[in-house]
Amino acid sequence: MCEIRPNHPAEDQHSPPIVERSTIEAVLGPLAQAWPPDCWRDVTTIAAVSGGPDSVALLRAMLALRRPGAGRVIVAHFNHRLRGQESDDDERFVRHLADQWELACEIGRADVPDQHPKPTDRLGSEEAARIDRYAFLTEAAARQGARYVATGHTADDQAETLLHRLVRGTGIRGLAGIQRHRQLLHGVSLVRPFLQVRRGMLIEYLAVLGQDYRQDSSNQHPQFTRNRIRHDLIPRLESEYNAELTPALGRLATLADEVQQWLEQQASEWLSASALRDSWDQAGPVDLDCRVLRQVRPLLVREMFVQIWKSRNWPRQAMTFEKWNQLARMVHQGVHDSQRCQSIFPGGIIARRTGDRLTLDKPDQPL
């Protein structure tokens, strides 16, 4: 853990005013604690910079904390080309910022869209944009030999994400919110060290530095659900119900993440215990012993099936709670009801119960 120690006024007559020092500490302190500079001083790190205040603050804070070492900080920007000239101006701004600090800059560009997304298409277009953006960041990390990719997601992003998921419907995994870190590639980690820092504090930090940034005009459009959550729902909840809503949601995400990790560990153990013929570790069908799994609560059985789907790269988008529950019922139903029953799930995945055996497979691989 790293402690930030700004110079004391008595030691440095050029120290910034107390209010400015407080703002700087409020940003650099949490960053150093969440992601100690010694972890990345000797490795290459990609800083994902959109040009907005969060990512620009991340870059400036990283540069403030950077210690002498063999590592490099590389700026990466993905131009989604969804806002015409505004998108191109964002790209130019990020290039200029990287040049100012003598940093290498990776630029990616999306294909020119046929048209701007309609409000009804926003969720799909946002997901497609996210996939494109992270594909670019992953490729940039591999090309540059980076150990980390850092993004500027904040506590406000976490709160908005949780509320958005609650509105649409979610479970424990969804309540865990934005992950603080995850693996992009072998040896490459995605880190989000600002998840406990408020966006307003980052804007104050940039003001102290005299650092400008870009604004995405589409973030103001009220026809998009996430914007209404940001500009209407959260302010109303904070003013009328709980002024500390955002940190409260952050704590909920942390607790849900801990529960989710426990669930995954338990489910993995039960999966290993119930898999027949070492089928879990091999390609092809997965055979499960329902006599073992009948001891397990449906919550863990559902999580176990999620792990199977992920390991086989089977489609999960259309696997609703009802679908996962249907699989759990196939495990728990009595033998007399299941001498031979079969269900087909999204993506053509076949689940067949024969006696005490449940077999999962793809349709092009005969059971």
CSV table of C-alpha atoms in Angstrom, one decimal:
chain,number,residue,atom,x,y,z
A,1,MET,CA,0.0,0.0,0.0
A,2,CYS,CA,1.3,3.4,-0.9
A,3,GLU,CA,0.9,6.6,1.1
A,4,ILE,CA,0.7,10.0,-0.6
A,5,ARG,CA,2.7,12.5,1.3
A,6,PRO,CA,2.5,16.0,-0.2
A,7,ASN,CA,5.1,18.6,0.9
A,8,HIS,CA,4.2,20.5,4.1
A,9,PRO,CA,3.9,24.3,3.7
A,10,ALA,CA,6.6,24.8,6.2
A,11,GLU,CA,9.0,22.8,4.0
A,12,ASP,CA,7.9,24.2,0.7
A,13,GLN,CA,6.8,27.7,0.3
A,14,HIS,CA,5.5,26.9,-3.2
A,15,SER,CA,3.0,24.3,-1.9
A,16,PRO,CA,-0.5,24.6,-3.3
A,17,PRO,CA,-3.3,26.0,-1.0
A,18,ILE,CA,-4.8,23.7,1.5
A,19,VAL,CA,-8.0,23.2,-0.5
A,20,GLU,CA,-6.1,22.3,-3.6
A,21,ARG,CA,-3.9,19.9,-1.7
A,22,SER,CA,-7.0,18.3,-0.2
A,23,THR,CA,-8.4,17.7,-3.6
A,24,ILE,CA,-5.2,16.3,-5.0
A,25,GLU,CA,-4.9,13.9,-2.0
A,26,ALA,CA,-8.6,12.9,-2.4
A,27,VAL,CA,-7.7,11.6,-5.9
A,28,LEU,CA,-4.2,10.4,-5.7
A,29,GLY,CA,-4.7,8.7,-2.3
A,30,PRO,CA,-7.4,6.2,-3.4
A,31,LEU,CA,-5.6,5.6,-6.7
A,32,ALA,CA,-2.4,4.7,-4.9
A,33,GLN,CA,-4.2,2.5,-2.4
A,34,ALA,CA,-6.3,0.6,-5.0
A,35,TRP,CA,-3.4,0.2,-7.5
A,36,PRO,CA,0.0,0.9,-5.8
A,37,PRO,CA,2.4,2.5,-8.3
A,38,ASP,CA,5.0,-0.1,-7.4
A,39,CYS,CA,2.8,-2.6,-9.2
A,40,TRP,CA,3.2,-0.8,-12.5
A,41,ARG,CA,6.4,1.1,-12.3
A,42,ASP,CA,8.4,-1.5,-14.2
A,43,VAL,CA,5.8,-2.7,-16.7
A,44,THR,CA,3.9,-1.2,-19.7
A,45,THR,CA,0.4,0.1,-18.9
A,46,ILE,CA,-2.3,1.2,-21.3
A,47,ALA,CA,-4.3,4.1,-20.1
A,48,ALA,CA,-7.7,4.1,-21.9
A,49,VAL,CA,-8.5,7.8,-22.5
A,50,SER,CA,-11.8,8.9,-24.2
A,51,GLY,CA,-11.1,12.6,-23.6
A,52,GLY,CA,-13.8,12.8,-20.9
A,53,PRO,CA,-13.0,14.0,-17.4
A,54,ASP,CA,-12.8,10.6,-15.8
A,55,SER,CA,-10.2,9.2,-18.2
A,56,VAL,CA,-8.2,12.4,-18.4
A,57,ALA,CA,-8.1,12.6,-14.6
A,58,LEU,CA,-6.9,9.0,-14.5
A,59,LEU,CA,-4.0,9.7,-16.9
A,60,ARG,CA,-3.0,12.9,-15.0
A,61,ALA,CA,-3.1,11.0,-11.7
A,62,MET,CA,-1.1,8.2,-13.0
A,63,LEU,CA,1.5,10.6,-14.3
A,64,ALA,CA,1.6,12.3,-10.9
A,65,LEU,CA,2.1,9.0,-9.1
A,66,ARG,CA,4.5,7.4,-11.6
A,67,ARG,CA,7.8,6.5,-10.1
A,68,PRO,CA,11.1,5.9,-11.8
A,69,GLY,CA,11.2,2.5,-13.4
A,70,ALA,CA,11.4,0.6,-16.7
A,71,GLY,CA,7.7,0.8,-17.3
A,72,ARG,CA,5.9,2.9,-19.9
A,73,VAL,CA,2.5,4.6,-19.8
A,74,ILE,CA,0.8,4.4,-23.2
A,75,VAL,CA,-2.4,6.3,-24.1
A,76,ALA,CA,-5.1,4.4,-26.0
A,77,HIS,CA,-8.2,6.0,-27.6
A,78,PHE,CA,-11.0,4.4,-29.6
A,79,ASN,CA,-12.9,6.6,-32.0
A,80,HIS,CA,-16.4,5.1,-32.2
A,81,ARG,CA,-17.2,7.6,-35.0
A,82,LEU,CA,-20.8,7.9,-33.8
A,83,ARG,CA,-20.9,11.7,-33.3
A,84,GLY,CA,-19.3,12.9,-36.5
A,85,GLN,CA,-17.0,15.9,-36.0
A,86,GLU,CA,-17.3,15.7,-32.2
A,87,SER,CA,-15.8,12.2,-32.2
A,88,ASP,CA,-12.9,13.3,-34.4
A,89,ASP,CA,-12.3,16.3,-32.1
A,90,ASP,CA,-12.1,13.9,-29.2
A,91,GLU,CA,-9.4,11.9,-31.0
A,92,ARG,CA,-7.4,15.1,-31.8
A,93,PHE,CA,-7.7,16.2,-28.1
A,94,VAL,CA,-6.3,12.8,-26.9
A,95,ARG,CA,-3.5,12.8,-29.4
A,96,HIS,CA,-2.5,16.3,-28.3
A,97,LEU,CA,-2.7,15.3,-24.6
A,98,ALA,CA,-0.4,12.4,-25.2
A,99,ASP,CA,2.0,14.6,-27.2
A,100,GLN,CA,2.1,17.1,-24.3
A,101,TRP,CA,3.3,14.4,-22.0
A,102,GLU,CA,5.5,12.7,-24.6
A,103,LEU,CA,3.6,9.5,-24.4
A,104,ALA,CA,3.0,7.0,-27.1
A,105,CYS,CA,-0.6,6.9,-28.4
A,106,GLU,CA,-2.6,4.1,-29.8
A,107,ILE,CA,-5.6,5.1,-31.9
A,108,GLY,CA,-8.4,2.7,-33.0
A,109,ARG,CA,-11.4,3.6,-35.2
A,110,ALA,CA,-14.7,1.9,-35.7
A,111,ASP,CA,-16.2,1.4,-39.2
A,112,VAL,CA,-18.3,4.3,-40.2
A,113,PRO,CA,-21.9,3.5,-39.1
A,114,ASP,CA,-24.7,3.5,-41.6
A,115,GLN,CA,-26.7,5.8,-39.4
A,116,HIS,CA,-26.8,7.2,-35.9
A,117,PRO,CA,-28.5,4.7,-33.5
A,118,LYS,CA,-32.1,5.2,-32.8
A,119,PRO,CA,-33.2,5.4,-29.1
A,120,THR,CA,-34.7,1.9,-29.4
A,121,ASP,CA,-31.3,0.6,-30.6
A,122,ARG,CA,-29.3,2.4,-28.0
A,123,LEU,CA,-28.7,-0.6,-25.7
A,124,GLY,CA,-27.6,-2.8,-28.6
A,125,SER,CA,-25.4,-0.1,-30.0
A,126,GLU,CA,-23.8,0.6,-26.6
A,127,GLU,CA,-23.0,-3.1,-26.1
A,128,ALA,CA,-21.6,-3.3,-29.6
A,129,ALA,CA,-19.5,-0.2,-29.0
A,130,ARG,CA,-18.2,-1.6,-25.7
A,131,ILE,CA,-17.2,-4.9,-27.4
A,132,ASP,CA,-15.4,-2.9,-30.1
A,133,ARG,CA,-13.6,-0.7,-27.5
A,134,TYR,CA,-12.4,-3.6,-25.4
A,135,ALA,CA,-11.3,-5.6,-28.4
A,136,PHE,CA,-9.2,-2.6,-29.4
A,137,LEU,CA,-7.7,-2.2,-25.9
A,138,THR,CA,-7.0,-5.9,-25.8
A,139,GLU,CA,-5.2,-5.8,-29.2
A,140,ALA,CA,-3.3,-2.7,-28.1
A,141,ALA,CA,-2.1,-4.3,-24.9
A,142,ALA,CA,-0.9,-7.4,-26.8
A,143,ARG,CA,0.8,-5.3,-29.4
A,144,GLN,CA,2.6,-3.2,-26.8
A,145,GLY,CA,3.3,-6.0,-24.4
A,146,ALA,CA,1.3,-4.3,-21.7
A,147,ARG,CA,0.7,-5.8,-18.3
A,148,TYR,CA,-2.3,-3.5,-17.4
A,149,VAL,CA,-5.1,-1.7,-19.1
A,150,ALA,CA,-6.5,1.0,-16.8
A,151,THR,CA,-9.9,2.7,-17.3
A,152,GLY,CA,-11.4,5.7,-15.5
A,153,HIS,CA,-14.7,4.2,-14.2
A,154,THR,CA,-15.9,6.0,-11.1
A,155,ALA,CA,-18.2,5.4,-8.1
A,156,ASP,CA,-20.9,7.2,-10.1
A,157,ASP,CA,-20.5,4.8,-12.9
A,158,GLN,CA,-20.9,1.9,-10.4
A,159,ALA,CA,-24.1,3.4,-9.0
A,160,GLU,CA,-25.6,4.0,-12.4
A,161,THR,CA,-24.7,0.5,-13.5
A,162,LEU,CA,-26.4,-1.1,-10.5
A,163,LEU,CA,-29.5,1.0,-10.9
A,164,HIS,CA,-29.7,0.3,-14.6
A,165,ARG,CA,-29.4,-3.4,-13.9
A,166,LEU,CA,-32.0,-3.3,-11.2
A,167,VAL,CA,-34.4,-1.6,-13.6
A,168,ARG,CA,-33.9,-4.2,-16.3
A,169,GLY,CA,-33.8,-7.1,-13.8
A,170,THR,CA,-30.6,-8.8,-12.4
A,171,GLY,CA,-29.2,-11.2,-9.9
A,172,ILE,CA,-26.3,-11.4,-7.5
A,173,ARG,CA,-23.7,-11.3,-10.4
A,174,GLY,CA,-25.4,-8.2,-11.7
A,175,LEU,CA,-25.5,-6.5,-8.3
A,176,ALA,CA,-21.7,-7.0,-8.1
A,177,GLY,CA,-21.6,-4.2,-10.7
A,178,ILE,CA,-18.4,-3.2,-12.5
A,179,GLN,CA,-15.5,-5.5,-11.7
A,180,ARG,CA,-12.5,-3.8,-10.2
A,181,HIS,CA,-10.2,-6.0,-12.1
A,182,ARG,CA,-10.4,-8.9,-14.6
A,183,GLN,CA,-8.2,-10.7,-17.0
A,184,LEU,CA,-8.2,-9.5,-20.6
A,185,LEU,CA,-5.5,-11.9,-21.8
A,186,HIS,CA,-3.1,-14.2,-20.2
A,187,GLY,CA,-0.8,-11.8,-18.3
A,188,VAL,CA,-2.9,-8.7,-19.1
A,189,SER,CA,-5.2,-7.3,-16.4
A,190,LEU,CA,-7.9,-4.7,-16.8
A,191,VAL,CA,-8.0,-2.4,-13.7
A,192,ARG,CA,-10.5,0.2,-12.6
A,193,PRO,CA,-8.8,2.0,-9.7
A,194,PHE,CA,-11.3,4.9,-9.4
A,195,LEU,CA,-14.4,2.9,-8.5
A,196,GLN,CA,-14.5,4.5,-5.0
A,197,VAL,CA,-13.9,8.0,-6.3
A,198,ARG,CA,-16.7,10.4,-7.2
A,199,ARG,CA,-16.8,12.0,-10.6
A,200,GLY,CA,-17.2,15.4,-9.1
A,201,MET,CA,-14.0,15.0,-7.2
A,202,LEU,CA,-12.2,14.2,-10.5
A,203,ILE,CA,-13.6,17.3,-12.1
A,204,GLU,CA,-12.4,19.4,-9.1
A,205,TYR,CA,-9.0,17.7,-9.5
A,206,LEU,CA,-8.7,18.7,-13.2
A,207,ALA,CA,-9.7,22.2,-12.3
A,208,VAL,CA,-6.9,22.4,-9.7
A,209,LEU,CA,-4.5,21.2,-12.4
A,210,GLY,CA,-5.9,23.6,-15.0
A,211,GLN,CA,-6.5,20.6,-17.2
A,212,ASP,CA,-9.3,20.8,-19.8
A,213,TYR,CA,-11.3,17.8,-21.1
A,214,ARG,CA,-14.0,16.9,-23.6
A,215,GLN,CA,-17.7,16.4,-23.0
A,216,ASP,CA,-19.8,13.8,-24.8
A,217,SER,CA,-23.0,15.6,-25.9
A,218,SER,CA,-24.8,12.3,-26.2
A,219,ASN,CA,-24.6,11.8,-22.4
A,220,GLN,CA,-27.1,14.6,-22.0
A,221,HIS,CA,-29.8,13.1,-24.2
A,222,PRO,CA,-32.8,12.2,-22.0
A,223,GLN,CA,-34.2,9.6,-24.3
A,224,PHE,CA,-31.5,7.2,-23.2
A,225,THR,CA,-32.2,5.2,-20.0
A,226,ARG,CA,-28.7,5.5,-18.5
A,227,ASN,CA,-28.8,9.3,-19.0
A,228,ARG,CA,-32.2,9.5,-17.2
A,229,ILE,CA,-30.7,7.5,-14.3
A,230,ARG,CA,-27.7,9.8,-14.1
A,231,HIS,CA,-29.5,13.1,-14.5
A,232,ASP,CA,-32.9,12.4,-13.0
A,233,LEU,CA,-33.2,9.3,-10.9
A,234,ILE,CA,-30.0,9.4,-8.9
A,235,PRO,CA,-30.3,13.2,-8.0
A,236,ARG,CA,-33.9,12.6,-6.9
A,237,LEU,CA,-33.0,9.6,-4.8
A,238,GLU,CA,-30.2,11.5,-3.2
A,239,SER,CA,-32.2,14.6,-2.5
A,240,GLU,CA,-35.4,12.8,-1.2
A,241,TYR,CA,-34.2,9.5,0.2
A,242,ASN,CA,-30.5,9.1,0.9
A,243,ALA,CA,-27.8,11.7,0.3
A,244,GLU,CA,-25.2,8.9,0.5
A,245,LEU,CA,-26.8,6.7,-2.2
A,246,THR,CA,-23.8,6.4,-4.4
A,247,PRO,CA,-21.4,5.1,-1.7
A,248,ALA,CA,-24.2,2.9,-0.4
A,249,LEU,CA,-24.6,1.3,-3.8
A,250,GLY,CA,-20.8,0.9,-4.0
A,251,ARG,CA,-20.9,-1.1,-0.7
A,252,LEU,CA,-23.7,-3.2,-2.1
A,253,ALA,CA,-21.6,-4.0,-5.1
A,254,THR,CA,-18.7,-5.0,-3.0
A,255,LEU,CA,-20.8,-7.3,-0.8
A,256,ALA,CA,-22.5,-8.8,-3.9
A,257,ASP,CA,-19.1,-9.4,-5.4
A,258,GLU,CA,-17.9,-11.3,-2.3
A,259,VAL,CA,-21.0,-13.4,-2.4
A,260,GLN,CA,-20.6,-14.1,-6.1
A,261,GLN,CA,-17.0,-15.2,-5.6
A,262,TRP,CA,-18.1,-17.6,-2.9
A,263,LEU,CA,-20.9,-19.0,-5.1
A,264,GLU,CA,-18.4,-19.6,-7.9
A,265,GLN,CA,-16.0,-21.4,-5.7
A,266,GLN,CA,-18.7,-23.6,-4.2
A,267,ALA,CA,-20.3,-24.3,-7.6
A,268,SER,CA,-16.9,-25.2,-9.0
A,269,GLU,CA,-16.3,-27.8,-6.3
A,270,TRP,CA,-19.8,-29.4,-6.8
A,271,LEU,CA,-19.2,-29.5,-10.5
A,272,SER,CA,-16.0,-31.4,-10.0
A,273,ALA,CA,-17.7,-33.7,-7.6
A,274,SER,CA,-20.7,-34.5,-9.9
A,275,ALA,CA,-19.0,-34.7,-13.3
A,276,LEU,CA,-18.9,-38.2,-14.8
A,277,ARG,CA,-16.0,-39.7,-16.9
A,278,ASP,CA,-13.9,-36.5,-16.4
A,279,SER,CA,-16.3,-35.0,-18.9
A,280,TRP,CA,-15.9,-31.6,-17.3
A,281,ASP,CA,-12.3,-31.3,-18.3
A,282,GLN,CA,-12.8,-32.6,-21.8
A,283,ALA,CA,-14.4,-31.3,-25.0
A,284,GLY,CA,-17.7,-32.8,-26.0
A,285,PRO,CA,-20.7,-33.7,-23.8
A,286,VAL,CA,-20.9,-32.9,-20.1
A,287,ASP,CA,-22.3,-35.7,-18.0
A,288,LEU,CA,-23.5,-35.0,-14.4
A,289,ASP,CA,-24.5,-37.3,-11.6
A,290,CYS,CA,-27.9,-36.0,-10.3
A,291,ARG,CA,-27.6,-38.1,-7.2
A,292,VAL,CA,-24.7,-35.9,-6.1
A,293,LEU,CA,-26.4,-32.6,-7.1
A,294,ARG,CA,-29.7,-33.4,-5.4
A,295,GLN,CA,-27.9,-32.4,-2.2
A,296,VAL,CA,-27.2,-29.0,-3.5
A,297,ARG,CA,-29.4,-25.9,-3.3
A,298,PRO,CA,-30.8,-24.7,-6.6
A,299,LEU,CA,-28.8,-21.4,-6.2
A,300,LEU,CA,-25.5,-23.3,-6.5
A,301,VAL,CA,-26.8,-25.7,-9.2
A,302,ARG,CA,-27.8,-22.7,-11.4
A,303,GLU,CA,-24.3,-21.1,-10.8
A,304,MET,CA,-22.8,-24.5,-11.7
A,305,PHE,CA,-24.6,-24.5,-15.1
A,306,VAL,CA,-23.4,-20.9,-15.7
A,307,GLN,CA,-19.9,-22.1,-15.3
A,308,ILE,CA,-20.5,-25.0,-17.8
A,309,TRP,CA,-21.9,-22.6,-20.3
A,310,LYS,CA,-19.0,-20.2,-19.9
A,311,SER,CA,-16.4,-23.0,-20.2
A,312,ARG,CA,-18.0,-24.3,-23.4
A,313,ASN,CA,-18.5,-20.8,-24.8
A,314,TRP,CA,-22.2,-21.6,-25.2
A,315,PRO,CA,-24.5,-18.5,-25.8
A,316,ARG,CA,-25.8,-17.1,-22.5
A,317,GLN,CA,-27.5,-13.9,-23.7
A,318,ALA,CA,-30.9,-15.6,-24.0
A,319,MET,CA,-30.5,-17.8,-20.9
A,320,THR,CA,-32.9,-16.1,-18.6
A,321,PHE,CA,-33.5,-16.9,-14.9
A,322,GLU,CA,-36.3,-19.2,-16.0
A,323,LYS,CA,-34.0,-21.2,-18.3
A,324,TRP,CA,-31.4,-21.7,-15.6
A,325,ASN,CA,-34.1,-22.7,-13.2
A,326,GLN,CA,-35.4,-25.2,-15.7
A,327,LEU,CA,-32.0,-26.9,-15.7
A,328,ALA,CA,-32.0,-26.9,-11.9
A,329,ARG,CA,-35.4,-28.6,-11.9
A,330,MET,CA,-34.1,-31.3,-14.3
A,331,VAL,CA,-31.5,-32.1,-11.7
A,332,HIS,CA,-33.8,-32.2,-8.7
A,333,GLN,CA,-36.8,-34.0,-10.2
A,334,GLY,CA,-37.3,-37.6,-9.0
A,335,VAL,CA,-36.0,-40.6,-11.0
A,336,HIS,CA,-39.6,-41.8,-11.7
A,337,ASP,CA,-40.3,-38.5,-13.5
A,338,SER,CA,-37.0,-38.6,-15.5
A,339,GLN,CA,-36.5,-42.0,-17.0
A,340,ARG,CA,-35.9,-40.0,-20.2
A,341,CYS,CA,-36.7,-36.3,-20.6
A,342,GLN,CA,-35.1,-33.7,-22.9
A,343,SER,CA,-35.1,-29.9,-23.3
A,344,ILE,CA,-33.5,-27.6,-25.9
A,345,PHE,CA,-32.0,-24.3,-24.7
A,346,PRO,CA,-30.9,-21.2,-26.6
A,347,GLY,CA,-28.2,-21.8,-29.1
A,348,GLY,CA,-29.5,-25.4,-29.6
A,349,ILE,CA,-27.9,-26.7,-26.4
A,350,ILE,CA,-29.6,-30.0,-25.5
A,351,ALA,CA,-30.1,-31.2,-21.9
A,352,ARG,CA,-31.1,-34.8,-21.6
A,353,ARG,CA,-32.0,-36.5,-18.3
A,354,THR,CA,-31.7,-40.3,-18.3
A,355,GLY,CA,-32.2,-41.9,-14.9
A,356,ASP,CA,-29.7,-40.2,-12.6
A,357,ARG,CA,-27.6,-38.8,-15.4
A,358,LEU,CA,-27.9,-35.4,-17.0
A,359,THR,CA,-26.1,-34.9,-20.3
A,360,LEU,CA,-25.4,-31.5,-21.9
A,361,ASP,CA,-24.2,-31.2,-25.4
A,362,LYS,CA,-24.4,-29.2,-28.7
A,363,PRO,CA,-26.7,-30.5,-31.4
A,364,ASP,CA,-23.8,-31.3,-33.8
A,365,GLN,CA,-22.3,-33.6,-31.2
A,366,PRO,CA,-24.6,-36.6,-30.8
A,367,LEU,CA,-25.5,-37.6,-27.3
